[in-house]
mmCIF file of C-alpha atoms in Angstrom:
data_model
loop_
_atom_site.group_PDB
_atom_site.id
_atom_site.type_symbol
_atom_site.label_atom_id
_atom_site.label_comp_id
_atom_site.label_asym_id
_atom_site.label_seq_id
_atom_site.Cartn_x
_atom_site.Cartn_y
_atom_site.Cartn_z
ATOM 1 C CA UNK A 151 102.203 -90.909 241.272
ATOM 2 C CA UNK A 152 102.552 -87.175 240.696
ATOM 3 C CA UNK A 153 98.899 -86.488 242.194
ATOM 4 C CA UNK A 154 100.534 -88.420 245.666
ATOM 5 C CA UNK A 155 103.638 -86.493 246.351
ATOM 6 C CA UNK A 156 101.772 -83.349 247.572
ATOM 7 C CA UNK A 157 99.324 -85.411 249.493
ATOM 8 C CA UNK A 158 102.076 -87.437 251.016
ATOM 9 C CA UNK A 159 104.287 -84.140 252.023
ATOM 10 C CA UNK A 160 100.875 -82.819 253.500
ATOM 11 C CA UNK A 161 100.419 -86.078 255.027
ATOM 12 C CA UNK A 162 104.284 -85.792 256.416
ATOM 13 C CA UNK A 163 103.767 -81.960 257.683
ATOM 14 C CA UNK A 164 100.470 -82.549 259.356
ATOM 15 C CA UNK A 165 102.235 -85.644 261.208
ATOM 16 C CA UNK A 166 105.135 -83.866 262.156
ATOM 17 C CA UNK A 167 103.562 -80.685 263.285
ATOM 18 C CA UNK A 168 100.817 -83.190 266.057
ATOM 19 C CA UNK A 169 104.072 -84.887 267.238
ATOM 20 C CA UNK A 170 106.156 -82.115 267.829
ATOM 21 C CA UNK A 171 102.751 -80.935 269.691
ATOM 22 C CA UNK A 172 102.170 -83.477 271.744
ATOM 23 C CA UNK A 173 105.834 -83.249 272.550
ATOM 24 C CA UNK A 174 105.673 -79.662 273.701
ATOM 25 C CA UNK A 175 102.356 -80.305 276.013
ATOM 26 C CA UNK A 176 103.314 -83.092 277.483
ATOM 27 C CA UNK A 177 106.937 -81.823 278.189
ATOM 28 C CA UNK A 178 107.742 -80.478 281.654
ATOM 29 C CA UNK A 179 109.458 -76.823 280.991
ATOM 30 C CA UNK A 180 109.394 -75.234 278.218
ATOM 31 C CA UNK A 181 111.015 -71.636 277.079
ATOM 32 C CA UNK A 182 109.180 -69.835 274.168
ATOM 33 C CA UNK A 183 108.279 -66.716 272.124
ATOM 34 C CA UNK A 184 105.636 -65.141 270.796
ATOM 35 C CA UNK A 185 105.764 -66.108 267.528
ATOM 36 C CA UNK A 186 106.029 -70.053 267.905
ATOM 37 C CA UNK A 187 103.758 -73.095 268.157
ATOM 38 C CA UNK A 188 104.062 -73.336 271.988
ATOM 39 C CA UNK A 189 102.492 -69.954 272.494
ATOM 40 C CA UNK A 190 99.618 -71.190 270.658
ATOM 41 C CA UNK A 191 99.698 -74.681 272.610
ATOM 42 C CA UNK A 192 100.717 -73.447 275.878
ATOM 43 C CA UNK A 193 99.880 -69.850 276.998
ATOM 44 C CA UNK A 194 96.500 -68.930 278.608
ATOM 45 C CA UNK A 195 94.807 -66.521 276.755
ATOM 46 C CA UNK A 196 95.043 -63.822 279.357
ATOM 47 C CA UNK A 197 98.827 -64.058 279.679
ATOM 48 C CA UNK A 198 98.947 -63.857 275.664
ATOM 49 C CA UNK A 199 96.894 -61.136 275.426
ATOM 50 C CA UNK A 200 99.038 -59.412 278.709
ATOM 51 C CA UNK A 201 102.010 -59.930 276.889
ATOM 52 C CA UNK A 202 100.752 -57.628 274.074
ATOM 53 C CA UNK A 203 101.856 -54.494 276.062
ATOM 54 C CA UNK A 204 105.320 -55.388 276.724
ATOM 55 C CA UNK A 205 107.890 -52.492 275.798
ATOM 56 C CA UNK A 206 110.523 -55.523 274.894
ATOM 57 C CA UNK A 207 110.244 -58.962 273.715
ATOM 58 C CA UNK A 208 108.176 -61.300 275.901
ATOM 59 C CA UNK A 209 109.710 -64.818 276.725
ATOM 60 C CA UNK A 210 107.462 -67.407 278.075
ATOM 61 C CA UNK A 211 108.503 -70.512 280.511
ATOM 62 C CA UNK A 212 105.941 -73.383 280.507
ATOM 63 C CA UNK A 213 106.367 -75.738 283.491
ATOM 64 C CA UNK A 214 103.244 -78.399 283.841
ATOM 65 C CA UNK A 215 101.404 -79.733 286.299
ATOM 66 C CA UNK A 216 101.895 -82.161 288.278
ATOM 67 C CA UNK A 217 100.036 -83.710 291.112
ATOM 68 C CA UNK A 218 98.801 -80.726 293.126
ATOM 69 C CA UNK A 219 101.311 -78.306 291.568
ATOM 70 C CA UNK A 220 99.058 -76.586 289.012
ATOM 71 C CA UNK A 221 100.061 -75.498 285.406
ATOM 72 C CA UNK A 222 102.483 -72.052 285.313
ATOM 73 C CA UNK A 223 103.668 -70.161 282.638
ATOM 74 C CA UNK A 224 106.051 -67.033 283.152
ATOM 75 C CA UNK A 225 106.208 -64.184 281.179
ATOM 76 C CA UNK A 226 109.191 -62.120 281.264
ATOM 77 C CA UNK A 227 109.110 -58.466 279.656
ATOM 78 C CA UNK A 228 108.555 -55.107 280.953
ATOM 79 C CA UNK A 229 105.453 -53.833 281.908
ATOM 80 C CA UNK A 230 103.601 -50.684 283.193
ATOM 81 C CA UNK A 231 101.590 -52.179 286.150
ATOM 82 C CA UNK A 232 98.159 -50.229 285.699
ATOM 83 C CA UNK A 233 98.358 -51.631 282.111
ATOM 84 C CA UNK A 234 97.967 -55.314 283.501
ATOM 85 C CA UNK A 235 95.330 -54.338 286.732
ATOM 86 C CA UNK A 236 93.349 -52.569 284.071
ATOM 87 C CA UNK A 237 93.407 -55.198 281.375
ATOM 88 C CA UNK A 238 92.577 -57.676 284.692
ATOM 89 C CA UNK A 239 89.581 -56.150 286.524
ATOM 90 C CA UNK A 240 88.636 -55.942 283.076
ATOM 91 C CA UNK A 241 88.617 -59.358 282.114
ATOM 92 C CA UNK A 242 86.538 -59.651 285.625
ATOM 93 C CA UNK A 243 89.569 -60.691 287.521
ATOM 94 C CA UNK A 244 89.748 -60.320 291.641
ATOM 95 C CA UNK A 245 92.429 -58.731 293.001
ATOM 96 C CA UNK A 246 92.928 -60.772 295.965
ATOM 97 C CA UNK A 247 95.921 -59.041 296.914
ATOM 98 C CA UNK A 248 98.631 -55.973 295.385
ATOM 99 C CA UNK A 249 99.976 -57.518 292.591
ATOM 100 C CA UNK A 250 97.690 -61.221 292.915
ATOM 101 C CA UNK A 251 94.342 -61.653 291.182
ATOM 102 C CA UNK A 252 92.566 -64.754 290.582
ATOM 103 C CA UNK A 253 89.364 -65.668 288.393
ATOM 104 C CA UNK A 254 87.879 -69.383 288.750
ATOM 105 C CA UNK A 255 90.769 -71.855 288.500
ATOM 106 C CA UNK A 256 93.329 -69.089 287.291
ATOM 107 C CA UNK A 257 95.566 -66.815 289.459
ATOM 108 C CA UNK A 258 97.844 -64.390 287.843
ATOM 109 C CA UNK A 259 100.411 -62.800 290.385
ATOM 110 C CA UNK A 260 103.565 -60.052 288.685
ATOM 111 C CA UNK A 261 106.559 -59.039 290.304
ATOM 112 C CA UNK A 262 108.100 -55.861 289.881
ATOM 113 C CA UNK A 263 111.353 -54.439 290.063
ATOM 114 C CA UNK A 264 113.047 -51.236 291.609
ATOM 115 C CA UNK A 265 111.591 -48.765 288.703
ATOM 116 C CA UNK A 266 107.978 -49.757 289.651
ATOM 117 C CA UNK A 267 107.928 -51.980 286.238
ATOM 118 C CA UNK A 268 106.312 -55.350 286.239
ATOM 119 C CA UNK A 269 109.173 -57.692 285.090
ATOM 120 C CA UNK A 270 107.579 -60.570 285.582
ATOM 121 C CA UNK A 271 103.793 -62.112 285.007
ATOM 122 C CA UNK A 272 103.240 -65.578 286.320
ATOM 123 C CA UNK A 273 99.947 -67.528 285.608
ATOM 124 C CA UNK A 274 98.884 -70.972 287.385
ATOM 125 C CA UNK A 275 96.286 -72.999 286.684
ATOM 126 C CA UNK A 276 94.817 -75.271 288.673
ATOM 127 C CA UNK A 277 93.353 -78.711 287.381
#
């Protein structure tokens, strides 16, 4: 009996950790950090790895598709805005627009705010 209780407490983790996963994906909005399972789960790679050169905390807001609406995920931290177009035409991004690049089924847009900082980095995804 003593040989099952770790295997059952593994078993227990492991099951709690895929339903509290499935929960997250298949939840509608969802409001995250860096340093929990939905980033993992939920953020494209390029917005993760965007979200590196914020000067403050990055928060992330999951919102999933639905129909034609496509998959978006905001981040919100402050940003220098060459540090996101470089890190884009990088990752052989288009800029379609100031501020609006797209690469196959991804477009990344960012707002920014009186001091010429991006405050805002929005991905969508379409299906």
């Amino acid at each position: 009996m003593k040989k099952a209780t770790p295997l059952i407490f593994i078993l227990i983790a492991f099951l709690s950790i895929a339903v509290y996963s499935v929960f997250a994906i298949f939840s509608e909005n969802r409001e995250y950090g860096r340093l929990s399972l939905e980033h993992y789960l939920l953020t494209p790679v390029d917005l993760s790895q965007i979200s590196e050169h914020c000067e403050d905390a990055p928060r992330f807001i999951y919102s999933s598709a639905d129909g034609t609406k496509p998959t978006i995920v905001h981040l919100h931290c402050s940003l220098e805005k060459n540090k996101i177009d470089e890190y884009l035409l990088r990752s052989t991004y288009m800029q379609i627009s100031v501020g609006h690049f797209k690469k196959d089924s991804t477009e990344i847009e960012f707002e920014k705010d009186t001091n010429s900082k991006v405050t805002t980095v929005s991905a969508y995804e379409y299906l």
